[in-house]
Coordinates of C-alpha atoms and ligand atoms in Angstrom, one line a residue:
M1 CA 89.7 92.5 83.2
L2 CA 91.4 93.6 86.8
K3 CA 93.6 90.6 88.6
R4 CA 93.9 89.8 92.0
K5 CA 97.1 88.2 93.5
Q6 CA 97.0 84.9 95.5
Y7 CA 97.8 86.5 99.0
Q8 CA 99.4 84.4 101.4
F9 CA 100.1 85.8 104.9
W10 CA 102.7 84.2 107.2
F11 CA 102.5 83.0 110.5
C12 CA 105.5 83.9 112.6
A13 CA 105.8 81.9 116.4
G14 CA 108.8 83.6 118.1
S15 CA 110.9 81.9 121.3
Q16 CA 114.6 81.5 121.6
D17 CA 117.1 78.1 123.3
L18 CA 116.8 78.4 126.5
Y19 CA 113.9 75.9 127.6
G20 CA 115.6 72.6 125.0
D21 CA 114.2 71.2 121.9
E22 CA 111.6 69.3 123.5
C23 CA 110.0 72.7 124.3
L24 CA 110.4 74.1 120.9
E25 CA 109.2 71.4 119.0
H26 CA 106.1 72.2 121.3
V27 CA 105.9 75.4 119.7
A28 CA 106.5 74.8 116.2
A29 CA 104.0 71.9 116.4
H30 CA 101.4 74.4 118.7
A31 CA 102.1 77.4 116.2
R32 CA 101.5 74.9 113.2
Q33 CA 98.0 73.2 114.7
I34 CA 96.9 77.4 114.8
V35 CA 97.7 77.8 111.1
D36 CA 95.7 74.5 110.2
E37 CA 92.5 75.8 112.5
L38 CA 92.9 79.8 111.4
N39 CA 93.2 78.0 107.5
A40 CA 89.8 75.5 108.6
S41 CA 88.1 77.9 110.1
G42 CA 85.9 79.3 106.4
K43 CA 86.6 82.6 108.0
M44 CA 90.4 83.4 106.7
P45 CA 89.9 85.5 103.7
F46 CA 94.1 84.7 102.4
E47 CA 95.6 81.6 103.4
I48 CA 98.5 81.3 106.2
V49 CA 101.7 79.8 105.6
W50 CA 103.2 78.2 109.0
K51 CA 106.9 79.3 109.0
P52 CA 109.9 78.1 111.4
T53 CA 109.8 79.6 114.9
L54 CA 112.0 82.6 115.3
I55 CA 114.7 82.3 117.9
T56 CA 117.4 84.3 116.7
N57 CA 118.5 88.0 115.5
E58 CA 119.7 86.3 112.2
L59 CA 117.0 84.2 111.5
I60 CA 114.3 87.1 112.4
R61 CA 115.8 90.0 110.3
K62 CA 116.4 86.9 107.1
T63 CA 112.8 85.9 107.4
F64 CA 111.4 89.7 107.1
N65 CA 113.7 90.6 104.7
E66 CA 112.2 87.4 103.0
A67 CA 108.6 88.7 103.6
N68 CA 109.8 91.8 102.0
M69 CA 110.9 90.3 99.2
D70 CA 107.6 87.8 98.0
E71 CA 106.1 89.6 96.0
N72 CA 102.6 87.3 98.0
C73 CA 103.5 87.8 101.0
A74 CA 100.5 90.5 102.5
G75 CA 102.2 90.2 105.9
I76 CA 103.0 88.8 109.1
I77 CA 101.5 87.3 111.9
T78 CA 103.4 86.7 115.1
W79 CA 103.4 85.1 118.5
M80 CA 105.0 84.5 121.0
H81 CA 104.5 81.2 122.6
T82 CA 107.0 81.0 124.6
F83 CA 109.5 84.9 126.1
S84 CA 111.8 85.9 122.9
P85 CA 114.2 88.6 123.9
A86 CA 112.9 91.5 121.8
K87 CA 116.4 93.1 121.1
S88 CA 116.6 89.9 118.4
W89 CA 113.8 91.4 116.8
I90 CA 115.4 95.0 116.7
L91 CA 116.5 94.7 113.1
G92 CA 114.2 92.9 111.4
L93 CA 111.4 95.0 113.0
Q94 CA 113.6 98.4 111.5
E95 CA 113.8 96.7 107.6
L96 CA 110.1 95.1 107.6
R97 CA 108.1 96.4 105.6
K98 CA 105.0 94.4 105.2
P99 CA 101.8 94.9 107.5
L100 CA 102.0 92.8 111.0
L101 CA 99.9 91.3 113.2
H102 CA 100.5 90.9 116.7
L103 CA 98.4 87.3 117.3
H104 CA 98.6 87.9 121.3
T105 CA 96.8 84.4 122.2
Q106 CA 97.5 81.6 124.0
F107 CA 97.5 77.8 123.1
N108 CA 95.7 76.5 126.1
Q109 CA 92.6 78.4 126.9
E110 CA 92.2 77.8 130.1
I111 CA 94.5 77.4 133.3
P112 CA 94.8 73.0 133.8
Y113 CA 94.6 73.7 137.5
D114 CA 95.5 69.8 138.2
A115 CA 98.6 69.5 136.2
I116 CA 100.3 72.9 136.1
D117 CA 103.8 73.2 136.9
M118 CA 106.7 75.2 136.2
D119 CA 107.6 73.3 132.9
F120 CA 104.0 73.9 131.2
M121 CA 104.8 77.8 132.4
N122 CA 107.4 78.0 130.9
E123 CA 106.3 76.5 127.5
N124 CA 103.1 78.4 128.0
Q125 CA 104.3 82.4 128.8
S126 CA 102.6 84.4 126.2
A127 CA 101.0 86.5 128.9
H128 CA 104.2 87.3 129.5
G129 CA 106.6 86.9 126.2
D130 CA 103.8 89.7 124.0
R131 CA 104.8 91.9 126.4
E132 CA 108.4 92.0 125.9
F133 CA 107.7 91.8 122.4
G134 CA 105.1 94.5 122.5
H135 CA 107.5 96.8 123.7
I136 CA 109.9 97.1 121.5
F137 CA 107.0 98.4 118.6
S138 CA 106.7 100.9 121.1
R139 CA 109.9 101.5 121.7
L140 CA 110.2 101.1 117.8
N141 CA 107.6 103.7 117.5
K142 CA 106.1 101.2 114.6
E143 CA 102.8 100.2 113.6
R144 CA 101.2 97.1 114.3
K145 CA 98.0 95.2 115.0
I146 CA 97.0 93.8 117.7
V147 CA 94.5 91.4 118.3
V148 CA 93.6 89.3 121.8
G149 CA 92.1 86.3 122.5
Y150 CA 91.6 82.9 122.3
Y151 CA 92.2 81.3 118.2
R152 CA 89.4 79.4 118.0
D153 CA 87.0 82.5 119.1
E154 CA 85.0 83.2 116.7
D155 CA 85.6 87.1 117.6
V156 CA 89.2 86.8 117.6
Q157 CA 89.1 84.5 114.0
D158 CA 86.7 87.9 112.6
K159 CA 89.3 90.5 113.5
I160 CA 92.5 88.4 112.0
A161 CA 90.4 88.4 109.0
S162 CA 89.5 91.9 108.8
W163 CA 92.8 93.0 109.5
M164 CA 93.7 90.6 106.7
S165 CA 91.6 93.1 104.6
T166 CA 93.6 96.1 105.5
A167 CA 97.1 94.4 104.8
I168 CA 95.3 94.1 101.7
G169 CA 94.9 97.9 101.4
V170 CA 98.0 98.7 102.8
I171 CA 99.8 96.4 99.9
E172 CA 98.0 97.0 96.8
S173 CA 98.2 101.2 97.3
S174 CA 100.9 101.0 96.3
H175 CA 99.9 99.0 92.7
I176 CA 97.2 102.2 92.4
R177 CA 97.5 104.1 89.1
V178 CA 95.0 106.6 88.3
M179 CA 94.3 107.8 85.1
R180 CA 93.2 111.7 85.0
V181 CA 91.3 112.1 81.6
A182 CA 91.0 116.0 82.5
D183 CA 91.8 118.2 85.2
N184 CA 90.1 119.5 88.1
M185 CA 87.2 120.9 87.6
R186 CA 88.5 124.8 87.8
N187 CA 88.6 126.5 91.3
V188 CA 87.8 123.2 93.0
A189 CA 89.1 122.9 96.0
V190 CA 88.3 120.0 98.0
T191 CA 89.2 117.7 95.7
D192 CA 92.9 118.9 93.8
G193 CA 95.6 118.1 96.3
D194 CA 99.6 117.4 96.0
K195 CA 99.7 114.0 93.7
V196 CA 103.5 113.9 94.3
E197 CA 103.1 114.0 98.2
A198 CA 100.2 111.3 97.6
Q199 CA 102.5 109.1 95.7
I200 CA 105.4 109.7 98.5
R201 CA 102.6 108.0 101.3
F202 CA 100.2 106.0 99.4
G203 CA 102.8 105.2 96.8
W204 CA 100.0 106.5 94.4
E205 CA 100.8 107.5 91.0
V206 CA 98.2 109.8 89.3
D207 CA 99.0 110.7 86.0
A208 CA 97.1 112.7 82.7
Y209 CA 96.3 112.0 79.2
P210 CA 94.5 114.4 76.7
V211 CA 91.0 113.1 76.2
N212 CA 91.2 112.6 72.8
E213 CA 93.7 109.6 73.4
I214 CA 90.9 107.8 75.5
V215 CA 88.5 109.3 73.0
A216 CA 90.5 107.2 69.9
A217 CA 89.9 104.2 71.9
V218 CA 86.6 104.8 71.7
D219 CA 86.2 105.5 68.6
A220 CA 88.5 102.0 67.6
V221 CA 85.9 99.7 69.0
S222 CA 84.2 97.4 66.5
K223 CA 80.5 97.6 65.7
G224 CA 80.6 93.4 66.6
D225 CA 81.7 94.4 70.4
I226 CA 79.1 97.1 70.7
D227 CA 76.5 95.0 69.6
A228 CA 77.3 91.5 72.1
L229 CA 77.6 94.4 75.4
M230 CA 74.5 95.6 73.6
D231 CA 72.8 92.1 74.1
E232 CA 74.2 92.1 78.0
Y233 CA 72.8 95.2 79.0
R234 CA 69.5 93.8 77.4
S235 CA 69.8 90.8 79.2
R236 CA 70.5 92.7 82.3
Y237 CA 68.6 95.6 82.9
Q238 CA 65.0 97.0 82.7
F239 CA 64.9 100.1 79.5
V240 CA 63.1 103.4 80.2
L241 CA 62.2 105.0 77.1
E242 CA 59.8 107.5 78.7
G243 CA 58.5 108.7 75.1
R244 CA 62.0 108.4 73.8
D245 CA 62.2 106.9 70.1
E246 CA 62.9 103.1 70.6
K247 CA 65.9 103.9 68.1
E248 CA 67.4 106.5 69.4
F249 CA 67.7 105.2 72.7
M250 CA 69.2 102.1 71.4
E251 CA 71.4 104.6 69.3
H252 CA 72.4 106.3 72.7
L253 CA 73.2 103.3 75.0
A254 CA 75.2 102.0 72.4
V255 CA 77.7 105.3 72.5
Q256 CA 78.3 104.0 76.0
A257 CA 79.1 100.7 75.2
G258 CA 81.5 101.9 72.7
I259 CA 83.1 104.2 75.9
E260 CA 82.8 101.0 78.2
I261 CA 84.8 99.1 75.7
G262 CA 87.3 101.7 74.9
F263 CA 87.8 103.1 78.6
E264 CA 88.4 99.6 79.3
R265 CA 90.8 98.8 76.7
F266 CA 92.9 102.0 77.1
L267 CA 93.2 101.6 80.8
E268 CA 93.9 97.7 80.6
A269 CA 96.6 98.9 78.2
K270 CA 98.2 101.5 80.4
N271 CA 98.0 99.7 83.8
Y272 CA 95.4 102.1 85.4
Q273 CA 93.0 100.7 88.0
A274 CA 90.6 104.1 88.7
I275 CA 89.8 107.1 86.2
V276 CA 88.8 110.6 86.8
T277 CA 86.4 112.5 84.2
H278 CA 85.2 115.9 84.0
F279 CA 82.2 116.7 82.7
G280 CA 83.3 120.0 81.0
D281 CA 86.5 118.7 79.3
L282 CA 85.4 115.3 76.8
G283 CA 86.8 116.8 73.3
G284 CA 85.4 114.2 71.0
L285 CA 83.2 111.8 73.5
K286 CA 79.2 112.3 72.5
Q287 CA 78.3 111.6 76.0
L288 CA 79.6 111.8 79.3
P289 CA 80.1 108.7 80.3
G290 CA 77.5 107.7 82.5
L291 CA 76.7 103.8 82.4
A292 CA 80.3 103.0 81.2
I293 CA 81.9 105.0 84.2
Q294 CA 78.7 102.9 86.2
R295 CA 79.9 99.6 85.0
L296 CA 83.2 100.0 85.0
M297 CA 82.9 101.2 88.6
E298 CA 81.4 97.6 89.0
K299 CA 84.1 96.0 88.0
G300 CA 86.1 96.9 90.6
Y301 CA 88.2 100.4 89.0
G302 CA 88.4 103.6 90.7
F303 CA 86.5 106.6 89.8
G304 CA 86.1 110.2 90.7
A305 CA 84.4 112.8 88.9
E306 CA 85.4 116.3 87.9
G307 CA 88.9 115.2 88.0
D308 CA 89.4 114.1 91.5
W309 CA 91.8 111.4 91.9
K310 CA 92.2 111.2 95.6
T311 CA 88.5 109.8 95.5
A312 CA 88.9 108.0 92.5
A313 CA 91.9 106.6 94.1
M314 CA 90.4 105.8 97.2
V315 CA 87.3 103.8 95.2
R316 CA 89.5 102.0 94.3
L317 CA 91.8 101.3 97.3
M318 CA 88.1 100.2 99.7
K319 CA 87.1 97.9 96.7
I320 CA 90.3 95.8 96.6
M321 CA 90.3 95.5 100.3
T322 CA 86.3 95.0 100.0
E323 CA 86.7 92.1 96.5
G324 CA 85.8 89.2 96.7
K325 CA 84.2 89.5 100.5
K326 CA 81.1 86.8 101.3
D327 CA 77.7 88.4 100.9
A328 CA 79.3 92.1 99.9
K329 CA 76.6 95.0 99.7
G330 CA 78.7 97.3 97.6
T331 CA 80.9 100.2 97.2
S332 CA 81.2 103.2 95.4
F333 CA 82.0 107.0 94.6
L334 CA 79.1 108.9 96.1
E335 CA 78.2 112.8 96.7
D336 CA 76.6 114.8 99.4
Y337 CA 73.3 116.5 97.0
T338 CA 70.6 117.3 99.5
Y339 CA 68.5 117.3 102.6
N340 CA 66.0 116.6 104.4
L341 CA 65.5 118.4 107.2
V342 CA 62.3 116.8 108.7
P343 CA 62.3 116.6 112.3
G344 CA 63.0 112.3 112.7
K345 CA 63.4 111.7 109.1
E346 CA 67.0 113.7 108.6
G347 CA 68.8 112.6 106.0
I348 CA 71.5 113.2 103.0
L349 CA 70.4 112.3 99.3
Q350 CA 73.8 110.5 97.5
A351 CA 73.7 110.5 94.2
H352 CA 75.5 112.2 91.4
M353 CA 74.9 113.2 87.7
L354 CA 75.1 109.7 86.6
E355 CA 78.3 108.1 88.4
V356 CA 77.0 106.1 90.6
C357 CA 78.3 102.2 91.2
P358 CA 76.1 99.2 90.6
T359 CA 77.3 97.0 93.6
I360 CA 75.0 99.0 96.0
A361 CA 71.9 98.6 94.5
D362 CA 68.7 97.2 96.0
G363 CA 66.6 95.2 93.3
A364 CA 66.1 95.9 89.5
I365 CA 68.4 98.6 87.6
T366 CA 66.7 100.5 84.7
V367 CA 68.6 102.6 82.1
R368 CA 67.2 106.0 81.8
E369 CA 68.4 108.7 79.4
K370 CA 67.7 112.5 80.4
P371 CA 69.1 115.6 79.4
L372 CA 72.7 116.9 81.7
S373 CA 71.9 120.0 83.0
M374 CA 75.0 121.3 82.1
G375 CA 77.4 120.7 79.1
N376 CA 76.8 120.2 75.7
R377 CA 76.2 116.5 75.0
E378 CA 74.2 113.8 73.8
D379 CA 71.3 112.7 76.9
P380 CA 73.7 110.3 78.2
A381 CA 72.7 106.7 79.0
R382 CA 72.8 105.9 82.8
L383 CA 72.0 103.1 85.2
V384 CA 69.1 104.1 87.7
F385 CA 68.7 102.2 91.3
T386 CA 68.5 102.7 95.1
A387 CA 71.0 102.0 97.3
K388 CA 70.6 99.0 99.6
E389 CA 69.7 100.2 103.4
G390 CA 71.9 99.0 106.2
F391 CA 75.5 100.7 107.9
G392 CA 77.7 102.2 106.0
I393 CA 80.9 104.0 106.1
A394 CA 81.7 107.0 104.2
T395 CA 85.5 108.5 104.0
S396 CA 87.0 111.4 102.6
L397 CA 90.6 112.1 101.9
I398 CA 91.2 115.6 102.0
D399 CA 94.8 117.7 101.6
L400 CA 95.3 119.4 104.3
G401 CA 98.8 121.5 102.3
D402 CA 101.1 119.8 105.2
R403 CA 99.4 116.6 105.7
F404 CA 96.4 114.4 104.1
R405 CA 93.7 113.9 106.4
L406 CA 90.8 110.8 106.2
I407 CA 87.3 111.4 107.1
I408 CA 85.2 108.1 108.4
N409 CA 81.8 109.0 108.9
E410 CA 79.2 105.9 110.1
V411 CA 76.4 106.4 108.8
D412 CA 73.0 104.6 108.4
C413 CA 71.7 103.9 104.7
K414 CA 67.9 104.2 104.4
K415 CA 65.1 104.5 101.6
T416 CA 64.0 107.7 101.0
E417 CA 60.3 107.8 102.5
K418 CA 58.7 108.2 98.9
P419 CA 59.9 107.4 95.4
M420 CA 60.8 110.2 93.4
P421 CA 60.4 109.2 90.0
N422 CA 61.1 112.2 88.3
L423 CA 64.6 112.0 89.3
P424 CA 66.8 109.7 86.6
V425 CA 70.0 108.9 88.7
A426 CA 70.9 106.5 91.0
T427 CA 70.7 107.7 95.0
S428 CA 71.8 106.9 98.2
F429 CA 69.9 108.4 101.2
W430 CA 71.7 108.1 104.3
T431 CA 71.6 109.9 108.4
P432 CA 74.8 110.6 109.0
R433 CA 75.8 109.3 113.4
P434 CA 75.4 110.6 115.6
N435 CA 72.3 112.3 113.6
L436 CA 72.7 114.7 111.0
K437 CA 73.4 118.1 112.8
V438 CA 76.0 117.2 114.9
G439 CA 77.7 114.4 111.8
A440 CA 77.4 117.2 109.3
E441 CA 79.0 119.8 111.2
A442 CA 81.9 117.5 112.2
W443 CA 81.9 116.7 108.6
I444 CA 82.2 120.4 107.7
L445 CA 85.0 121.5 110.8
A446 CA 87.0 118.2 109.8
G447 CA 86.8 119.9 106.3
G448 CA 85.3 116.9 104.5
A449 CA 84.4 117.2 101.1
H450 CA 81.3 116.3 99.0
H451 CA 82.5 113.7 96.9
T452 CA 82.8 109.9 98.9
A453 CA 84.0 107.2 98.5
F454 CA 81.6 104.9 100.7
S455 CA 81.2 101.1 101.3
Y456 CA 79.0 99.0 103.3
D457 CA 81.2 96.4 103.9
L458 CA 84.3 97.9 105.9
T459 CA 84.9 99.3 109.5
T460 CA 86.1 102.2 110.9
E461 CA 88.3 100.2 112.8
Q462 CA 89.5 98.7 109.3
M463 CA 90.2 102.6 107.5
C464 CA 91.9 103.9 110.9
D465 CA 94.7 100.9 110.1
W466 CA 94.9 101.4 107.3
A467 CA 95.2 105.6 107.9
D468 CA 97.4 104.6 110.4
Y469 CA 100.1 102.0 108.2
M470 CA 99.9 105.1 106.0
G471 CA 101.1 107.7 108.9
I472 CA 97.8 109.7 107.8
E473 CA 95.8 111.3 110.2
A474 CA 92.0 109.8 110.8
V475 CA 89.1 111.4 112.1
V476 CA 85.9 108.9 113.3
I477 CA 82.8 110.8 113.3
D478 CA 80.2 108.2 114.9
A479 CA 77.7 107.5 118.0
D480 CA 79.9 109.4 120.0
T481 CA 81.0 112.0 118.3
Q482 CA 80.9 115.3 120.3
I483 CA 82.1 118.2 118.7
R484 CA 83.5 120.3 121.9
Q485 CA 85.6 117.1 121.9
F486 CA 86.0 116.8 117.9
K487 CA 87.5 120.8 117.8
N488 CA 90.1 119.3 120.6
E489 CA 91.0 116.4 118.7
L490 CA 92.0 118.2 115.7
R491 CA 93.2 120.8 116.8
F492 CA 95.2 117.9 119.0
N493 CA 96.1 116.4 116.0
S494 CA 97.5 119.1 113.9
L495 CA 100.3 119.2 117.0
Y496 CA 100.9 115.7 116.6
F497 CA 101.4 115.7 112.5
R498 CA 103.1 119.0 112.7
K499 CA 106.0 118.4 110.3
Ligands
MN501 MN1 80.5 116.2 91.6

């Protein structure tokens, strides 16, 4: 089973020793109160830990290097309650390797009109101190997230919480290891790419294994373990025989149970959190892994079909960023298949041969067994469902040769107008923003793939912030996208990212 670390975020107020001990005591007490209130808000997905006020070059450098070394520290939140000369931060910031959120807030919400004097102004000058602090980031050209507003405001707390998930994505990216059990599909361009550059940029390790090594792990699964998993399938899914002999149906299903257990054991033993397969390179496997891969995705593994390791890593990344999210609606690998071009009802039918993650399912999930239209194996068992309605983001990470580009399209997921009884795969149906024509044109102009990593539970802002931290290009296709502007953006970006 995939494990998650108990991450924490450090809260560091900045100041200086010019204001005397009493003022510094207030700074520390106020910072502690903000930390306590944020932790008690129920909105923070991770604990915030108060750290002593940073007032000197030495202490800032020491604290940030401790943050670098601390496995549980996923990022730093800073706030300049008073003024903190920013030259003191240069060395520490140059050495900091964890994500940083600059919380531009204030301890008091309202100016205390009757009581305000110069002592109050000296103590409460984040409007002043946070500008000095922000300047040095811009000067150093370092990435940071800025959140502005009163710390008790719900939207400010939501933004901090949302950034925490992004920071986890940054930290966890370098722990993603993708297992390839086959190479990329022959002659396909968009699913391929530079794995060395991916490791330099994102920290991803992408390794290949001969398919029959993992087949040996599948063959080693005991009948008892398969039977136990079959009981779980019976309790969770409705089997649709569609005229098949029941015994034969269950034998086919048991093959997927063996693949699920064998694959998971292999992934665990070798410490991989994402996997790619290829329908044309199955070695001794009796079926294309369908239901097995769907359930591994549900458990948090990344997946990409036809050797698509970039999408596999992105699915894993997005699952990490949404793990534990309250009321999460799901994250999956998907593929653009076919259009509905009827005016007013435009959309793209999303599916794959089999491998769609059941976390995005809406309602009952059935198990069906049908022939694949390609390959030479048994009819594989797969989970069939339709996806939830609502807002989501579809992302595609592509390799342009000299850089990676992340394409993010905001989409509105809908139900298809009618059921599709003859289509034995899980599906989603969405209309890209701003509409199908502009959305698809922009996607194609940007070079986006037919495979996507999709989530209902992440925002464009989070993915753009993640891309910024990784130092890669991100382009957004949303309600405001206009083709001429978008084309120019691609041109401008090609200059900015030129090596
Ligand atoms: Mn595909």
